[in-house]
Tab-separated table of C-alpha atoms in Angstrom:
chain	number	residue	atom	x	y	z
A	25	UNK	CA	-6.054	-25.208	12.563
A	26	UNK	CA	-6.613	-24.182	8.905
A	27	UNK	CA	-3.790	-26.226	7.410
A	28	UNK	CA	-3.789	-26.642	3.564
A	29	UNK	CA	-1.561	-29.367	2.200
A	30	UNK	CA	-0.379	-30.210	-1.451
A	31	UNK	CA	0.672	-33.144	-3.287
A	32	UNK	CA	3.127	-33.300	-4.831
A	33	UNK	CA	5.490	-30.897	-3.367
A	34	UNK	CA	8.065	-31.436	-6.312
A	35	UNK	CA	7.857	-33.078	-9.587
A	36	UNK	CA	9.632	-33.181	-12.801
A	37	UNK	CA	7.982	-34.258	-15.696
A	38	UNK	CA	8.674	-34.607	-19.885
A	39	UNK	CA	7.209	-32.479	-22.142
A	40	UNK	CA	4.045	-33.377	-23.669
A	41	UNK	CA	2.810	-35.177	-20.587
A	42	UNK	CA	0.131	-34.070	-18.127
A	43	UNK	CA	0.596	-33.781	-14.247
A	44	UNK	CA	-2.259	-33.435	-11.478
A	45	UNK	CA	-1.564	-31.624	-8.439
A	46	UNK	CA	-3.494	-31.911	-5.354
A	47	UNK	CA	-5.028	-29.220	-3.077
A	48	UNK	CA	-6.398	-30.339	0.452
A	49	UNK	CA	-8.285	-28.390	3.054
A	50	UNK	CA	-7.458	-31.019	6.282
A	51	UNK	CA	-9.499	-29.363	9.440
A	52	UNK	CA	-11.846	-27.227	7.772
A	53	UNK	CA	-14.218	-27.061	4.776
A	54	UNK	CA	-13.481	-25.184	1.630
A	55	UNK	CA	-16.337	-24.590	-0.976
A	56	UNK	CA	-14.150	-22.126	-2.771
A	57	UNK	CA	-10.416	-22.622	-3.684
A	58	UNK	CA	-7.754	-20.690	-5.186
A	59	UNK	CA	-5.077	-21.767	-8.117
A	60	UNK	CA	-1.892	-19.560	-7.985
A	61	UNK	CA	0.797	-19.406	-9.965
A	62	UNK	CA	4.638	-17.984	-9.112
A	63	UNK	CA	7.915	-17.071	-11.144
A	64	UNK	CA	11.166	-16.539	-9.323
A	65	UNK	CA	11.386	-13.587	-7.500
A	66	UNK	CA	7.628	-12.618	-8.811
A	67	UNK	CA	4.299	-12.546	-6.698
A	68	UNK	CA	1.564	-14.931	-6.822
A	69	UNK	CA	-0.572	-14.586	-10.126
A	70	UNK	CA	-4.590	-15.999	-9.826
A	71	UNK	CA	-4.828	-18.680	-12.021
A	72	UNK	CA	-8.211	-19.699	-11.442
A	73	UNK	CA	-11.418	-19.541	-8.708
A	74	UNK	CA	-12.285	-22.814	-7.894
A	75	UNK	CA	-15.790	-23.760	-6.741
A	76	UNK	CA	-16.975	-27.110	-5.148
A	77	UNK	CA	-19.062	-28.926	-7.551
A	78	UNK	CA	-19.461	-26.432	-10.567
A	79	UNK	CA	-16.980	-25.078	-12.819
A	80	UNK	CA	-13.726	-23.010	-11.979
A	81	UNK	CA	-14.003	-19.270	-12.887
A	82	UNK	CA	-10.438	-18.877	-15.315
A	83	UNK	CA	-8.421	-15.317	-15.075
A	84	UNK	CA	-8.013	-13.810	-18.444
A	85	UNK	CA	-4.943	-14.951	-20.189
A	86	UNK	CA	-5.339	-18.532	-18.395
A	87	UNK	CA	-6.302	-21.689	-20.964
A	88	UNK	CA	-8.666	-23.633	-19.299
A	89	UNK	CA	-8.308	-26.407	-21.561
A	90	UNK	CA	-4.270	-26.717	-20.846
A	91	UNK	CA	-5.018	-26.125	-16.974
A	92	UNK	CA	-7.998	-28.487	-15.704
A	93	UNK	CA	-9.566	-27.958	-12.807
A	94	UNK	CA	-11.880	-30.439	-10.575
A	95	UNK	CA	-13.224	-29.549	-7.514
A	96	UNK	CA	-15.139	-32.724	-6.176
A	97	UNK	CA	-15.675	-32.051	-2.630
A	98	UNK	CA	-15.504	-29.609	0.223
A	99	UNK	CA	-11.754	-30.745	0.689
A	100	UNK	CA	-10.512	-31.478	-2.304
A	101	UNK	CA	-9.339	-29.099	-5.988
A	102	UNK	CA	-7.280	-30.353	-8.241
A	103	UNK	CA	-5.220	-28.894	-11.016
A	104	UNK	CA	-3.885	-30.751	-13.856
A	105	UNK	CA	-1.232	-29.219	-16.399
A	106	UNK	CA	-1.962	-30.652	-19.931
A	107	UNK	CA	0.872	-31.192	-22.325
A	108	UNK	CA	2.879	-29.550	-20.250
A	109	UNK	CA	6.058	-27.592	-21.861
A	110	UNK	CA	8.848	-26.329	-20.342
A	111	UNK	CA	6.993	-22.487	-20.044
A	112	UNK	CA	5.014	-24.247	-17.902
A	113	UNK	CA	7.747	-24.347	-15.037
A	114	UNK	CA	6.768	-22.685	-12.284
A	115	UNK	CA	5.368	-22.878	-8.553
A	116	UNK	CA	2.005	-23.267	-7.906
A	117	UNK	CA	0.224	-22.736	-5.118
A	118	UNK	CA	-3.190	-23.256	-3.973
A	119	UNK	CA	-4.982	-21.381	-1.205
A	120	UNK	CA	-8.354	-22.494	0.966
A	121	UNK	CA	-10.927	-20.367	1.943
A	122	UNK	CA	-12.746	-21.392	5.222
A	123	UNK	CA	-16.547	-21.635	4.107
A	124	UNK	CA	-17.417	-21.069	8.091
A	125	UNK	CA	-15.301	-18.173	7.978
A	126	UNK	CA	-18.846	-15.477	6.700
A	127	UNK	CA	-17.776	-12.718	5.577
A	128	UNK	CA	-14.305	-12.641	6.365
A	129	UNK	CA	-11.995	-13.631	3.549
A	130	UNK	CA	-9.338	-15.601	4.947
A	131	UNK	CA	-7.666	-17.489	2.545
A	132	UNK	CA	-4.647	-20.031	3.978
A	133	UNK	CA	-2.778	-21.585	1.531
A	134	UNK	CA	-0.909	-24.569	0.196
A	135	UNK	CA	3.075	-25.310	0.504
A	136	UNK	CA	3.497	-24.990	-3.211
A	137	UNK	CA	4.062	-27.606	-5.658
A	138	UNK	CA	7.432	-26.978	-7.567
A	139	UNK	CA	6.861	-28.166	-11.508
A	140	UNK	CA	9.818	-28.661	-13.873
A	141	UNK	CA	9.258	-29.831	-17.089
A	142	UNK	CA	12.106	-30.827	-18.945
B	23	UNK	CA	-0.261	2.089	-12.695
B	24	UNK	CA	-0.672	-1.605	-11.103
B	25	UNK	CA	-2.896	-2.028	-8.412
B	26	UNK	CA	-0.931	-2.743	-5.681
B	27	UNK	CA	2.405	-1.495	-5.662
B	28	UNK	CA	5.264	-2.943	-3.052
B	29	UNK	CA	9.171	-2.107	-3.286
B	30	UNK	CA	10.045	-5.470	-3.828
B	31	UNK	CA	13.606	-4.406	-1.783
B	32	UNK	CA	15.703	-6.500	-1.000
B	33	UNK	CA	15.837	-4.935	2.881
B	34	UNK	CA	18.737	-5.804	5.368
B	35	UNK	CA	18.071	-5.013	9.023
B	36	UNK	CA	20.185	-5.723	11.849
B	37	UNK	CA	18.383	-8.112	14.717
B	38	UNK	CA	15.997	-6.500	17.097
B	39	UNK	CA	15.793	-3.193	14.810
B	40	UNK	CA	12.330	-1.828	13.773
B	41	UNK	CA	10.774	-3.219	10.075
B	42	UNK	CA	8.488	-1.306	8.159
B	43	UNK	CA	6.922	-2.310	5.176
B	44	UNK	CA	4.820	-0.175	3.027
B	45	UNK	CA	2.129	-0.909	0.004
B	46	UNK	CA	0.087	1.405	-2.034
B	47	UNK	CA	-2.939	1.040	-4.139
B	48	UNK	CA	-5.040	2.615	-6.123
B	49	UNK	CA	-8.780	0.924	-6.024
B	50	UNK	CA	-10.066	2.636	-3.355
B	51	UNK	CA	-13.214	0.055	-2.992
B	52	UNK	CA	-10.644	-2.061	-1.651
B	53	UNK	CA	-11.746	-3.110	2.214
B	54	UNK	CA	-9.430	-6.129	3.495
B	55	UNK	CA	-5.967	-5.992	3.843
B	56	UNK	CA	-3.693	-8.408	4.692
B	57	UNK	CA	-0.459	-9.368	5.362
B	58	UNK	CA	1.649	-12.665	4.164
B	59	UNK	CA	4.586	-14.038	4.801
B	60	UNK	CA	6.490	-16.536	2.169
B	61	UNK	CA	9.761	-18.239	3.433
B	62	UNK	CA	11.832	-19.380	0.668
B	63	UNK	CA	10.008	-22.172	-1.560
B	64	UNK	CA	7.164	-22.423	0.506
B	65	UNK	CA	3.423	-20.720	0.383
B	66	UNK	CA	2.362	-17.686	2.411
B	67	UNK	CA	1.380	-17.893	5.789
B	68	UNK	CA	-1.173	-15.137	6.280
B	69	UNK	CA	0.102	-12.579	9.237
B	70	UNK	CA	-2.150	-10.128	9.797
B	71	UNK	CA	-5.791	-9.363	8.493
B	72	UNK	CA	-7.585	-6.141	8.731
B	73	UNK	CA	-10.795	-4.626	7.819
B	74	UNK	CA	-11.149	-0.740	6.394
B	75	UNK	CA	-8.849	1.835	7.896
B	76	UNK	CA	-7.219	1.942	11.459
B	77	UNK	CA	-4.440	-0.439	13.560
B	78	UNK	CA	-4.429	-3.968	14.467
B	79	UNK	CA	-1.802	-5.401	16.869
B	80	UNK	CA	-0.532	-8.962	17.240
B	81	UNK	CA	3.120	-9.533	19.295
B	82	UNK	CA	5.532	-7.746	17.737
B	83	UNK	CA	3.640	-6.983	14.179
B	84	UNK	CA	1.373	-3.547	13.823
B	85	UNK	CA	-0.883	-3.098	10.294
B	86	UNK	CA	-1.734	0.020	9.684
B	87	UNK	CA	-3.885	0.832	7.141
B	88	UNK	CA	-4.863	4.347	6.076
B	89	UNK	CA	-7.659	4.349	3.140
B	90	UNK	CA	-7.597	8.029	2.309
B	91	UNK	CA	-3.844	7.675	1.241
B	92	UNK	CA	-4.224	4.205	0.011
B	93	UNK	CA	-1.326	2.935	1.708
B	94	UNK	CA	-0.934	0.201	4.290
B	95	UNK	CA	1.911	-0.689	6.774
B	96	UNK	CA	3.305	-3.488	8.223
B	97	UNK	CA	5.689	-2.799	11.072
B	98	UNK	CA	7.832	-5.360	13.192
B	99	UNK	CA	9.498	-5.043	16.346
B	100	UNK	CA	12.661	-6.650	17.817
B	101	UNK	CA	13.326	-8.378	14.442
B	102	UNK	CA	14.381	-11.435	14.598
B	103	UNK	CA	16.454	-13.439	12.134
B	104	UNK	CA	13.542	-15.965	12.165
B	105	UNK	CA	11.555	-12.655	10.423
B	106	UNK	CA	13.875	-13.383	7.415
B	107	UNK	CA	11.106	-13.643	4.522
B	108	UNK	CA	9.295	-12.200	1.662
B	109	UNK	CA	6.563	-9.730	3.190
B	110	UNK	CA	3.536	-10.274	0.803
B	111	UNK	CA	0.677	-7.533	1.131
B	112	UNK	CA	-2.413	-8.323	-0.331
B	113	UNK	CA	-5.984	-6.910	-0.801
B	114	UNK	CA	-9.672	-7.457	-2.019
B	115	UNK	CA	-12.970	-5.948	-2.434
B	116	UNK	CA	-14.993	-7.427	0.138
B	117	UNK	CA	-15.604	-10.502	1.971
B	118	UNK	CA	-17.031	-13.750	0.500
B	119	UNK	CA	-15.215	-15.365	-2.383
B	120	UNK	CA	-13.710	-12.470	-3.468
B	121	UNK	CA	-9.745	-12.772	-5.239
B	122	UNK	CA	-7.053	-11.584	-3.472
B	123	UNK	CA	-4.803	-8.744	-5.335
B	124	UNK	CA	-1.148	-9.249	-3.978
B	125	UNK	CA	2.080	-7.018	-3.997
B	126	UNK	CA	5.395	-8.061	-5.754
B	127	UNK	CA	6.527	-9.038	-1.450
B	128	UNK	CA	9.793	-7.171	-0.225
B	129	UNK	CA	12.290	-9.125	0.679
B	130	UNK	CA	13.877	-9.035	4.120
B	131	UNK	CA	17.185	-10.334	5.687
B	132	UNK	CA	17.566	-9.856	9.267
B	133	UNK	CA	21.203	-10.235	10.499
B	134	UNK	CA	21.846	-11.696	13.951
């Protein structure tokens, strides 16, 4: 159980454009969920707190106009990299935390999505 | 002085030797601790997950976690070459929605 998929696992992409990444909770539901973001041989930085049907809570230093969150439903955040530039590279990573869990905070997270922008 | 501090190694074991992995931090209203493990270009898998001080067994991983030095432990026995990973710790306040704070990960090699 408690599986956490991502789509897409790899993309390239041009500067300028914009590219949506997908975060699924498949066996369980999630009313809060996570937006990570990694650099080689670095640890996962929090992007952004993302809760079903009202706005995502940004970490200082994030732009929440270049990095757009929506999180529709109880299985479902998505992140979408404005005008992406090539700083932009990097893994990211979503994580899902069980809203059955109580008070234990379990989060289990995505495979990663690998972003290049050229 | 970051939060969570983790000696990001690398650390080469031979198989089957004991693993220890360490983390330090210095919010002491932290309460859950946890463990991750990252393979290479894929997310964490969580590991272990305790609450407050004290030891939690599961197979051949032990977390320790000691609150009144602020340091927590991850220990594995019979290493395997399948252990190969980045060790992730990571921490947070309390339950609920409540962010994670993670360590840089050491990475480990275990040679067969």
């Amino acid at each position: 159980g408690a599986v956490v998929s991502q789509h897409p696992s790899w993309v390239i992409c041009k500067s300028g454009t914009s590219v949506k990444i997908e975060c699924r909770s498949l066996d369980f539901q999630a009313t809060t969920m996570f937006w990570y973001r990694q650099f080689p041989k670095q640890s996962l930085m929090l992007m952004a707190t993302s809760n079903e049907g009202s706005k995502a809570t940004y970490e200082q230093g994030v732009e929440k106009d270049k990095f757009l969150i929506n999180h529709a439903s109880l299985t479902l955040s998505t992140l979408t990299v404005t005008s992406a530039h090539p700083e932009d590279s990097s893994f990211y990573i979503c994580s899902a935390r069980d809203s059955l869990a109580g008070g234990r905070n379990t989060q289990y997270f995505g495979p990663g999505t690998r972003l290049t922008v050229l | 002085q970051k939060e969570v501090e983790q000696d990001p190694g690398p650390l080469s074991v031979p198989e089957g030797a004991i693993v220890s992995l360490n983390c330090t931090y210095s919010n002491s209203a932290f309460q859950y601790f946890m463990w991750y493990r990252q393979y290479s270009r894929k997310g964490p898998e969580l590991l272990m997950y305790t609450y407050s001080s004290g030891n939690k067994e599961d197979g051949r991983f032990t977390a320790q976690v000691d609150k009144s030095s602020k340091y927590i432990s991850l220990f594995i026995r019979d290493s395997q070459p399948s252990d190969s990973a980045t060790y992730l710790c990571a921490m947070t306040l309390q339950g609920g929605s409540e962010k994670l704070v993670f360590g840089k990960g050491t990475k480990l090699t275990v040679n067969p």
